[in-house]
Short mmCIF file of C-alpha atoms in Angstrom, two decimals:
data_model
loop_
_atom_site.label_atom_id
_atom_site.label_comp_id
_atom_site.label_asym_id
_atom_site.label_seq_id
_atom_site.Cartn_x
_atom_site.Cartn_y
_atom_site.Cartn_z
CA MET A 1 5.02 20.46 -27.62
CA SER A 2 2.88 23.34 -28.88
CA LYS A 3 0.25 24.84 -26.63
CA ALA A 4 -2.53 24.19 -29.11
CA GLY A 5 -3.01 20.52 -28.40
CA LEU A 6 -3.08 20.67 -24.58
CA VAL A 7 -5.97 22.43 -22.87
CA LEU A 8 -6.93 22.33 -19.19
CA LEU A 9 -10.37 23.37 -18.00
CA ASP A 10 -9.18 24.92 -14.78
CA CYS A 11 -10.05 26.53 -11.47
CA TRP A 12 -7.32 28.33 -9.48
CA VAL A 13 -8.43 27.06 -6.05
CA SER A 14 -8.94 23.39 -7.01
CA PRO A 15 -6.18 21.07 -5.75
CA PHE A 16 -7.30 18.59 -8.41
CA CYS A 17 -6.54 21.07 -11.19
CA MET A 18 -3.18 21.84 -9.55
CA ARG A 19 -2.25 18.15 -9.79
CA VAL A 20 -2.63 18.24 -13.57
CA LYS A 21 -0.69 21.51 -13.86
CA ILE A 22 2.20 20.20 -11.75
CA ALA A 23 2.38 16.99 -13.82
CA LEU A 24 2.45 19.02 -17.06
CA ASN A 25 5.13 21.31 -15.60
CA GLU A 26 7.24 18.34 -14.50
CA LYS A 27 7.11 17.01 -18.07
CA GLY A 28 8.05 20.44 -19.44
CA LEU A 29 4.84 20.69 -21.48
CA GLN A 30 3.20 23.97 -22.49
CA TYR A 31 -0.57 24.05 -22.07
CA GLU A 32 -3.48 26.43 -22.16
CA ALA A 33 -5.33 26.75 -18.84
CA ARG A 34 -8.90 27.95 -19.40
CA PRO A 35 -10.47 29.18 -16.17
CA GLU A 36 -14.01 27.95 -15.60
CA ASP A 37 -16.47 30.23 -13.85
CA LEU A 38 -17.81 27.68 -11.36
CA PHE A 39 -20.38 30.02 -9.88
CA GLY A 40 -21.44 31.90 -13.02
CA GLY A 41 -22.17 28.78 -15.07
CA LYS A 42 -19.98 26.05 -16.48
CA SER A 43 -18.85 26.13 -20.13
CA ASP A 44 -20.48 23.86 -22.71
CA LEU A 45 -17.04 22.37 -23.31
CA LEU A 46 -16.85 21.31 -19.64
CA LEU A 47 -20.38 19.91 -19.60
CA ASN A 48 -19.85 18.00 -22.84
CA SER A 49 -16.37 16.76 -21.92
CA ASN A 50 -17.29 15.50 -18.45
CA PRO A 51 -20.98 14.58 -18.69
CA ILE A 52 -20.75 12.21 -15.71
CA TYR A 53 -19.37 14.55 -13.03
CA LYS A 54 -19.54 17.95 -14.79
CA LYS A 55 -16.48 19.21 -12.92
CA VAL A 56 -12.91 20.38 -13.37
CA PRO A 57 -10.25 19.37 -14.13
CA VAL A 58 -10.87 18.25 -17.67
CA PHE A 59 -7.72 17.78 -19.74
CA LEU A 60 -8.10 17.90 -23.51
CA HIS A 61 -5.33 16.26 -25.53
CA ASP A 62 -5.84 17.13 -29.20
CA GLY A 63 -9.51 17.60 -28.35
CA LYS A 64 -9.91 14.23 -26.61
CA PRO A 65 -11.19 14.75 -23.05
CA LEU A 66 -9.84 13.11 -19.90
CA CYS A 67 -11.43 13.41 -16.45
CA GLU A 68 -10.51 12.72 -12.81
CA SER A 69 -7.22 14.23 -11.69
CA SER A 70 -5.28 11.09 -10.65
CA ILE A 71 -6.27 9.37 -13.89
CA ILE A 72 -5.16 12.43 -15.88
CA VAL A 73 -1.78 12.50 -14.09
CA ALA A 74 -1.27 8.78 -14.86
CA TYR A 75 -2.23 9.45 -18.50
CA ILE A 76 0.29 12.31 -18.73
CA ASP A 77 2.96 10.03 -17.28
CA GLU A 78 2.20 7.23 -19.75
CA THR A 79 1.99 9.57 -22.76
CA TRP A 80 5.13 11.63 -22.10
CA SER A 81 7.57 9.28 -20.47
CA SER A 82 10.31 11.64 -19.25
CA PRO A 83 10.84 12.26 -16.40
CA PRO A 84 8.83 9.30 -15.06
CA LEU A 85 6.34 10.10 -12.28
CA LEU A 86 5.42 6.53 -11.34
CA PRO A 87 8.15 4.03 -10.35
CA SER A 88 9.28 1.48 -12.94
CA CYS A 89 8.85 -1.52 -10.60
CA SER A 90 5.27 -2.83 -10.59
CA TYR A 91 5.23 -3.40 -6.81
CA ALA A 92 6.39 0.16 -6.08
CA ARG A 93 3.83 1.39 -8.62
CA ALA A 94 1.05 -0.46 -6.76
CA GLN A 95 2.19 1.12 -3.50
CA ALA A 96 2.19 4.59 -5.07
CA ARG A 97 -1.36 3.99 -6.31
CA PHE A 98 -2.37 2.79 -2.84
CA TRP A 99 -1.22 6.02 -1.19
CA ALA A 100 -2.69 8.23 -3.90
CA ASP A 101 -6.00 6.43 -3.42
CA TYR A 102 -5.70 6.78 0.38
CA ILE A 103 -5.18 10.53 -0.02
CA ASP A 104 -8.26 10.82 -2.23
CA LYS A 105 -10.41 8.72 0.10
CA LYS A 106 -9.24 10.04 3.44
CA VAL A 107 -7.64 13.46 3.22
CA VAL A 108 -9.92 15.02 0.67
CA PHE A 109 -13.36 14.02 1.84
CA ASP A 110 -13.28 12.83 5.42
CA ALA A 111 -10.51 14.91 6.89
CA CYS A 112 -10.48 18.30 5.16
CA GLY A 113 -14.23 18.48 4.60
CA ASN A 114 -15.06 17.74 8.23
CA ILE A 115 -13.00 20.77 9.25
CA TRP A 116 -13.81 23.47 6.74
CA ARG A 117 -17.49 22.59 6.49
CA SER A 118 -18.04 22.47 10.27
CA LYS A 119 -20.65 24.73 11.78
CA GLY A 120 -19.43 26.59 14.88
CA GLU A 121 -16.34 25.26 16.65
CA VAL A 122 -14.56 22.41 14.88
CA PRO A 123 -15.07 19.16 16.88
CA VAL A 124 -11.93 17.76 18.52
CA GLU A 125 -12.57 14.43 16.75
CA ALA A 126 -12.35 16.10 13.33
CA LYS A 127 -8.98 17.64 14.18
CA THR A 128 -7.68 14.40 15.71
CA GLU A 129 -8.74 12.43 12.62
CA PHE A 130 -7.04 14.95 10.32
CA ILE A 131 -3.77 14.77 12.25
CA GLU A 132 -3.92 10.96 12.41
CA ILE A 133 -4.30 10.75 8.64
CA LEU A 134 -1.29 13.05 8.18
CA LYS A 135 0.65 10.83 10.59
CA GLN A 136 -0.18 7.78 8.44
CA LEU A 137 1.24 9.72 5.48
CA GLU A 138 4.32 10.58 7.55
CA GLY A 139 4.70 6.83 8.11
CA ALA A 140 4.54 6.19 4.36
CA LEU A 141 7.06 8.99 3.80
CA GLY A 142 9.45 7.58 6.42
CA ASP A 143 12.89 9.16 6.11
CA LYS A 144 12.62 9.57 2.35
CA GLU A 145 12.81 12.92 0.57
CA TYR A 146 9.65 12.20 -1.39
CA PHE A 147 7.02 9.44 -1.23
CA ASN A 148 8.79 7.36 -3.82
CA GLY A 149 12.31 7.96 -2.51
CA ASP A 150 14.77 10.48 -3.89
CA THR A 151 12.63 11.74 -6.75
CA PHE A 152 9.45 13.79 -6.78
CA GLY A 153 6.62 11.77 -8.30
CA PHE A 154 3.01 10.61 -8.49
CA VAL A 155 2.09 10.55 -4.78
CA ASP A 156 3.77 13.92 -4.19
CA ILE A 157 1.78 15.39 -7.07
CA VAL A 158 -1.47 13.97 -5.70
CA ALA A 159 -0.76 15.18 -2.16
CA ILE A 160 0.97 18.55 -2.34
CA PRO A 161 -1.88 20.61 -3.87
CA LEU A 162 -4.14 19.77 -0.93
CA THR A 163 -1.74 21.53 1.42
CA CYS A 164 -2.61 24.99 0.06
CA TRP A 165 -5.89 24.55 1.95
CA PHE A 166 -4.07 23.74 5.22
CA PHE A 167 -3.64 27.39 6.26
CA ALA A 168 -7.44 27.80 6.03
CA LEU A 169 -7.98 24.55 7.97
CA GLU A 170 -5.51 25.67 10.65
CA LYS A 171 -7.25 29.06 11.01
CA ILE A 172 -10.72 27.50 11.18
CA GLY A 173 -9.69 24.55 13.36
CA GLY A 174 -7.11 26.23 15.62
CA PHE A 175 -4.19 23.82 15.20
CA SER A 176 -0.78 23.71 13.54
CA VAL A 177 0.31 21.06 11.04
CA ALA A 178 3.99 22.02 11.52
CA ALA A 179 3.72 21.46 15.29
CA GLU A 180 1.83 18.16 15.00
CA CYS A 181 3.51 16.64 11.94
CA PRO A 182 7.02 18.09 11.53
CA LYS A 183 8.14 15.49 8.96
CA PHE A 184 5.11 16.07 6.79
CA SER A 185 5.72 19.78 7.12
CA SER A 186 9.34 19.43 5.96
CA TRP A 187 8.16 17.42 2.96
CA MET A 188 5.67 20.21 2.14
CA LYS A 189 8.46 22.81 2.19
CA ARG A 190 10.67 20.61 0.00
CA CYS A 191 7.91 20.24 -2.61
CA LEU A 192 7.13 23.97 -2.55
CA GLN A 193 10.73 24.72 -3.50
CA ARG A 194 10.18 23.03 -6.87
CA GLU A 195 9.33 25.44 -9.66
CA SER A 196 6.73 23.04 -11.10
CA VAL A 197 4.85 23.27 -7.80
CA ALA A 198 5.55 26.85 -6.71
CA LYS A 199 4.18 28.42 -9.87
CA VAL A 200 0.90 26.52 -9.54
CA MET A 201 0.08 26.80 -5.85
CA PRO A 202 -2.04 29.81 -4.86
CA ASP A 203 -1.36 32.05 -1.86
CA PRO A 204 -2.80 30.21 1.20
CA GLU A 205 -4.24 33.55 2.44
CA LYS A 206 -6.29 33.81 -0.76
CA VAL A 207 -7.49 30.22 -0.35
CA TYR A 208 -8.54 31.11 3.21
CA GLU A 209 -10.50 34.12 1.91
CA PHE A 210 -12.13 31.85 -0.67
CA VAL A 211 -13.08 29.29 2.00
CA LEU A 212 -14.63 32.03 4.19
CA MET A 213 -16.58 33.34 1.20
CA PHE A 214 -17.68 29.82 0.28
CA ARG A 215 -18.79 29.09 3.87
CA LYS A 216 -20.99 32.21 3.72
CA MET A 217 -22.44 31.18 0.35
CA GLN A 218 -23.27 27.74 1.77
CA GLY A 219 -24.91 29.28 4.86
CA ILE A 220 -22.31 27.76 7.23
CA ASP A 221 -21.26 31.13 8.70
CA MET B 1 3.65 -20.53 -11.71
CA SER B 2 3.60 -22.61 -8.52
CA LYS B 3 0.91 -22.01 -5.92
CA ALA B 4 3.41 -21.27 -3.17
CA GLY B 5 4.19 -17.70 -4.14
CA LEU B 6 0.62 -16.45 -4.65
CA VAL B 7 -1.69 -16.21 -1.66
CA LEU B 8 -5.03 -14.43 -1.43
CA LEU B 9 -6.59 -13.54 1.90
CA ASP B 10 -10.13 -14.18 0.81
CA CYS B 11 -13.82 -14.02 1.64
CA TRP B 12 -16.33 -15.93 -0.56
CA VAL B 13 -19.00 -13.20 -0.55
CA SER B 14 -16.68 -10.21 -1.21
CA PRO B 15 -16.90 -8.89 -4.80
CA PHE B 16 -13.48 -7.29 -4.20
CA CYS B 17 -11.88 -10.69 -3.56
CA MET B 18 -13.65 -12.07 -6.65
CA ARG B 19 -11.97 -9.39 -8.78
CA VAL B 20 -8.54 -10.65 -7.76
CA LYS B 21 -9.51 -14.29 -8.33
CA ILE B 22 -10.91 -13.57 -11.81
CA ALA B 23 -7.75 -11.65 -12.77
CA LEU B 24 -5.55 -14.55 -11.59
CA ASN B 25 -7.75 -17.04 -13.47
CA GLU B 26 -7.57 -14.95 -16.65
CA LYS B 27 -3.77 -15.04 -16.41
CA GLY B 28 -3.84 -18.81 -15.84
CA LEU B 29 -2.11 -18.49 -12.46
CA GLN B 30 -2.48 -20.99 -9.63
CA TYR B 31 -2.96 -19.44 -6.20
CA GLU B 32 -3.86 -20.34 -2.65
CA ALA B 33 -7.06 -18.69 -1.39
CA ARG B 34 -7.07 -18.51 2.41
CA PRO B 35 -10.57 -17.78 3.76
CA GLU B 36 -10.64 -15.14 6.47
CA ASP B 37 -13.19 -15.49 9.26
CA LEU B 38 -14.50 -11.93 9.17
CA PHE B 39 -16.83 -12.36 12.12
CA GLY B 40 -14.69 -14.64 14.28
CA GLY B 41 -11.58 -12.46 14.19
CA LYS B 42 -9.18 -11.51 11.44
CA SER B 43 -5.85 -13.30 11.03
CA ASP B 44 -2.61 -11.66 12.15
CA LEU B 45 -1.42 -11.96 8.57
CA LEU B 46 -4.38 -9.84 7.41
CA LEU B 47 -3.91 -7.24 10.15
CA ASN B 48 -0.17 -6.99 9.52
CA SER B 49 -0.47 -6.97 5.73
CA ASN B 50 -3.19 -4.32 5.56
CA PRO B 51 -2.67 -2.17 8.66
CA ILE B 52 -4.48 0.81 7.11
CA TYR B 53 -7.84 -0.76 6.20
CA LYS B 54 -7.55 -4.21 7.87
CA LYS B 55 -9.72 -5.82 5.21
CA VAL B 56 -9.71 -8.36 2.41
CA PRO B 57 -8.58 -8.81 -0.26
CA VAL B 58 -4.89 -8.87 0.49
CA PHE B 59 -2.77 -10.46 -2.22
CA LEU B 60 0.66 -11.74 -1.21
CA HIS B 61 3.20 -12.17 -3.99
CA ASP B 62 6.22 -14.02 -2.60
CA GLY B 63 5.20 -12.64 0.79
CA LYS B 64 4.91 -9.02 -0.34
CA PRO B 65 1.42 -7.70 0.44
CA LEU B 66 -0.80 -5.72 -1.91
CA CYS B 67 -4.12 -4.13 -0.92
CA GLU B 68 -7.18 -2.61 -2.62
CA SER B 69 -8.76 -4.79 -5.28
CA SER B 70 -8.47 -2.52 -8.35
CA ILE B 71 -4.82 -1.82 -7.52
CA ILE B 72 -4.17 -5.56 -7.12
CA VAL B 73 -5.80 -6.31 -10.50
CA ALA B 74 -3.63 -3.63 -12.16
CA TYR B 75 -0.55 -5.12 -10.44
CA ILE B 76 -1.41 -8.62 -11.71
CA ASP B 77 -1.83 -7.20 -15.20
CA GLU B 78 1.53 -5.42 -15.10
CA THR B 79 3.38 -8.39 -13.56
CA TRP B 80 2.01 -11.14 -15.82
CA SER B 81 1.46 -9.52 -19.17
CA SER B 82 -0.52 -12.16 -21.06
CA PRO B 83 -3.38 -11.88 -21.81
CA PRO B 84 -3.49 -8.10 -21.23
CA LEU B 85 -6.39 -6.83 -19.13
CA LEU B 86 -5.88 -3.10 -19.71
CA PRO B 87 -5.77 -1.68 -23.26
CA SER B 88 -2.38 -0.89 -24.78
CA CYS B 89 -3.37 2.67 -25.84
CA SER B 90 -2.91 5.19 -23.01
CA TYR B 91 -6.16 7.03 -23.82
CA ALA B 92 -8.20 3.81 -23.75
CA ARG B 93 -6.39 2.88 -20.53
CA ALA B 94 -7.42 6.19 -18.95
CA GLN B 95 -11.02 5.56 -19.97
CA ALA B 96 -10.93 2.06 -18.48
CA ARG B 97 -9.60 3.52 -15.21
CA PHE B 98 -12.34 6.18 -15.29
CA TRP B 99 -15.12 3.56 -15.47
CA ALA B 100 -13.50 1.29 -12.89
CA ASP B 101 -13.29 4.30 -10.55
CA TYR B 102 -16.92 5.23 -11.35
CA ILE B 103 -18.02 1.71 -10.43
CA ASP B 104 -16.16 1.88 -7.12
CA LYS B 105 -17.51 5.33 -6.28
CA LYS B 106 -21.08 4.96 -7.45
CA VAL B 107 -22.19 1.34 -7.67
CA VAL B 108 -20.49 0.00 -4.59
CA PHE B 109 -21.23 2.60 -1.99
CA ASP B 110 -24.05 4.86 -3.10
CA ALA B 111 -26.17 2.54 -5.13
CA CYS B 112 -25.90 -0.97 -3.67
CA GLY B 113 -25.52 0.16 -0.08
CA ASN B 114 -28.59 2.40 -0.18
CA ILE B 115 -30.67 -0.62 -1.16
CA TRP B 116 -29.44 -3.47 0.96
CA ARG B 117 -28.91 -1.37 4.07
CA SER B 118 -32.35 0.30 3.90
CA LYS B 119 -34.65 -0.07 6.86
CA GLY B 120 -38.21 -1.01 5.88
CA GLU B 121 -39.30 -0.49 2.27
CA VAL B 122 -36.52 0.59 -0.09
CA PRO B 123 -37.09 4.27 -1.10
CA VAL B 124 -38.01 4.81 -4.75
CA GLU B 125 -35.07 7.25 -5.06
CA ALA B 126 -32.57 4.54 -4.10
CA LYS B 127 -33.93 2.20 -6.78
CA THR B 128 -34.03 4.98 -9.39
CA GLU B 129 -30.44 5.97 -8.61
CA PHE B 130 -29.27 2.35 -8.87
CA ILE B 131 -30.93 1.90 -12.27
CA GLU B 132 -29.60 5.26 -13.51
CA ILE B 133 -26.05 4.25 -12.61
CA LEU B 134 -26.47 0.96 -14.47
CA LYS B 135 -27.80 2.93 -17.45
CA GLN B 136 -24.64 5.07 -17.41
CA LEU B 137 -22.66 1.83 -17.53
CA GLU B 138 -24.85 0.63 -20.40
CA GLY B 139 -23.89 3.86 -22.18
CA ALA B 140 -20.19 3.12 -21.62
CA LEU B 141 -20.73 -0.44 -22.86
CA GLY B 142 -22.54 0.74 -26.00
CA ASP B 143 -22.85 -2.05 -28.55
CA LYS B 144 -19.55 -3.62 -27.53
CA GLU B 145 -19.23 -7.16 -26.22
CA TYR B 146 -17.19 -6.01 -23.25
CA PHE B 147 -16.30 -2.59 -21.82
CA ASN B 148 -13.07 -2.44 -23.76
CA GLY B 149 -14.45 -3.85 -27.01
CA ASP B 150 -14.14 -7.45 -28.15
CA THR B 151 -12.04 -8.71 -25.26
CA PHE B 152 -12.86 -9.21 -21.59
CA GLY B 153 -10.69 -6.92 -19.47
CA PHE B 154 -10.12 -4.58 -16.52
CA VAL B 155 -13.54 -2.86 -16.31
CA ASP B 156 -15.37 -6.16 -16.76
CA ILE B 157 -13.32 -7.66 -13.91
CA VAL B 158 -14.08 -4.69 -11.66
CA ALA B 159 -17.80 -4.73 -12.47
CA ILE B 160 -18.93 -8.34 -12.84
CA PRO B 161 -18.38 -9.52 -9.24
CA LEU B 162 -20.78 -6.88 -7.94
CA THR B 163 -23.59 -8.48 -9.92
CA CYS B 164 -23.70 -11.55 -7.66
CA TRP B 165 -25.33 -9.21 -5.13
CA PHE B 166 -27.99 -8.09 -7.64
CA PHE B 167 -30.37 -10.98 -6.89
CA ALA B 168 -30.38 -9.91 -3.23
CA LEU B 169 -30.89 -6.26 -4.20
CA GLU B 170 -33.77 -7.22 -6.52
CA LYS B 171 -35.45 -9.28 -3.80
CA ILE B 172 -35.04 -6.53 -1.19
CA GLY B 173 -35.88 -3.67 -3.56
CA GLY B 174 -38.57 -5.29 -5.68
CA PHE B 175 -37.21 -4.55 -9.16
CA SER B 176 -35.58 -6.39 -12.05
CA VAL B 177 -32.22 -5.45 -13.58
CA ALA B 178 -33.00 -7.55 -16.69
CA ALA B 179 -36.23 -5.61 -17.28
CA GLU B 180 -34.71 -2.17 -16.66
CA CYS B 181 -31.27 -2.64 -18.23
CA PRO B 182 -31.42 -5.40 -20.87
CA LYS B 183 -28.03 -4.55 -22.42
CA PHE B 184 -26.28 -4.62 -19.05
CA SER B 185 -28.05 -7.90 -18.35
CA SER B 186 -26.78 -9.42 -21.62
CA TRP B 187 -23.25 -8.31 -20.74
CA MET B 188 -23.63 -10.00 -17.33
CA LYS B 189 -24.65 -13.30 -18.99
CA ARG B 190 -21.74 -13.05 -21.42
CA CYS B 191 -19.25 -12.60 -18.58
CA LEU B 192 -20.76 -15.43 -16.55
CA GLN B 193 -20.12 -17.84 -19.43
CA ARG B 194 -16.37 -17.38 -18.97
CA GLU B 195 -14.76 -20.09 -16.87
CA SER B 196 -12.55 -17.53 -15.08
CA VAL B 197 -15.71 -15.81 -13.81
CA ALA B 198 -18.10 -18.74 -13.37
CA LYS B 199 -15.83 -20.66 -11.03
CA VAL B 200 -15.42 -17.63 -8.75
CA MET B 201 -18.95 -16.24 -8.51
CA PRO B 202 -21.07 -17.60 -5.66
CA ASP B 203 -24.69 -18.71 -5.99
CA PRO B 204 -26.81 -15.50 -5.82
CA GLU B 205 -29.29 -17.31 -3.53
CA LYS B 206 -26.47 -17.87 -1.03
CA VAL B 207 -25.46 -14.22 -1.26
CA TYR B 208 -29.10 -13.29 -0.57
CA GLU B 209 -29.12 -15.54 2.53
CA PHE B 210 -25.87 -13.90 3.66
CA VAL B 211 -27.34 -10.40 3.17
CA LEU B 212 -30.45 -11.33 5.19
CA MET B 213 -28.25 -12.74 7.96
CA PHE B 214 -26.03 -9.65 7.87
CA ARG B 215 -29.05 -7.31 8.02
CA LYS B 216 -30.18 -9.15 11.17
CA MET B 217 -26.70 -8.91 12.71
CA GLN B 218 -26.67 -5.15 12.03
CA GLY B 219 -30.14 -4.71 13.55
CA ILE B 220 -31.69 -3.61 10.23
CA ASP B 221 -34.34 -6.38 10.22
#
């Protein structure tokens, strides 16, 4: 597939953009990532392609825009079938969608946000909630290599990008994911060994610097 | 399909349960709806089948539980293929998922909740936001009969059950959806003429009584 037809409106620190990039890498597709300057003003292409939310990622396939990262990943899976990211059995597919949705509802907004946006010391409840959510995910993972079993897929792609923010959360919150959730931590390491993931995920130290800078911009620190 | 294998843990006033019932009706499937007593204590079957959220709807297919209404509707569509609820083209499917997700994010929580949960007079901003969200949906509907074109489908099923709460919202908020959003209102009437929808949707007056009772229980009135 030539680069011309696949364009991603991108931001290096966004886990949602990373999801799309990992899915494209898994499918072996070449694409053009166009960085958006989120502080200096969004491009007209972004504003016109995502008039409802006006945010990245936007994926353009032959000029046709798609928005919302999980929906884009599902689209990529349905458009380029090999290797499959969602299971072939409809019940397993529903379960994968359930956990992807859980991650979006719980990890992204409630859990991570309550830690990195906290003023002063992070409340114990916020840390406890975060760990409890990871433990639910550990339960869904069970003794499997990946969420769907032996093969890396949809739920892994939805979840793994969020973990590049964990170093920042651990520094701000004063806790250790590896100590609290060893199984989840092993899964993280396994995913990070994949080339499709490794070449997309930013250095956690740089994410931490970004979070500190962003906290200052927002008047939190 | 015999009734035995398809069980819905149900609540008459829940738009999320209505989604599942409409999807099953559209597919011509017989099912057993088991009402849950949400105030008197949830059944063990509900608690065991949906340990994460502990809420209806839960759909049991030959005893295997599925949770989250939009995910259940997609499962029903993938398991019983005729008539299809999601479009066959992957781009149109992604757009349908985008609007279903928008409805869940915006209409359900932000817009409806801000009106019916409001203490005292409903703020003008809450009403304006609600109408603006419906106008976005009118934009998505365009001049089509249904969200996907000529045939009733996934987005219609996700959206229409919420409208049985509109009478209550109009009474509490002092506004008229028909006056503000005539196209959306015509779409509502069109959907309500379908047997699959009409036999599932409760009387809006009864929903209003339920909302008033619930507001009292919550100490709002």
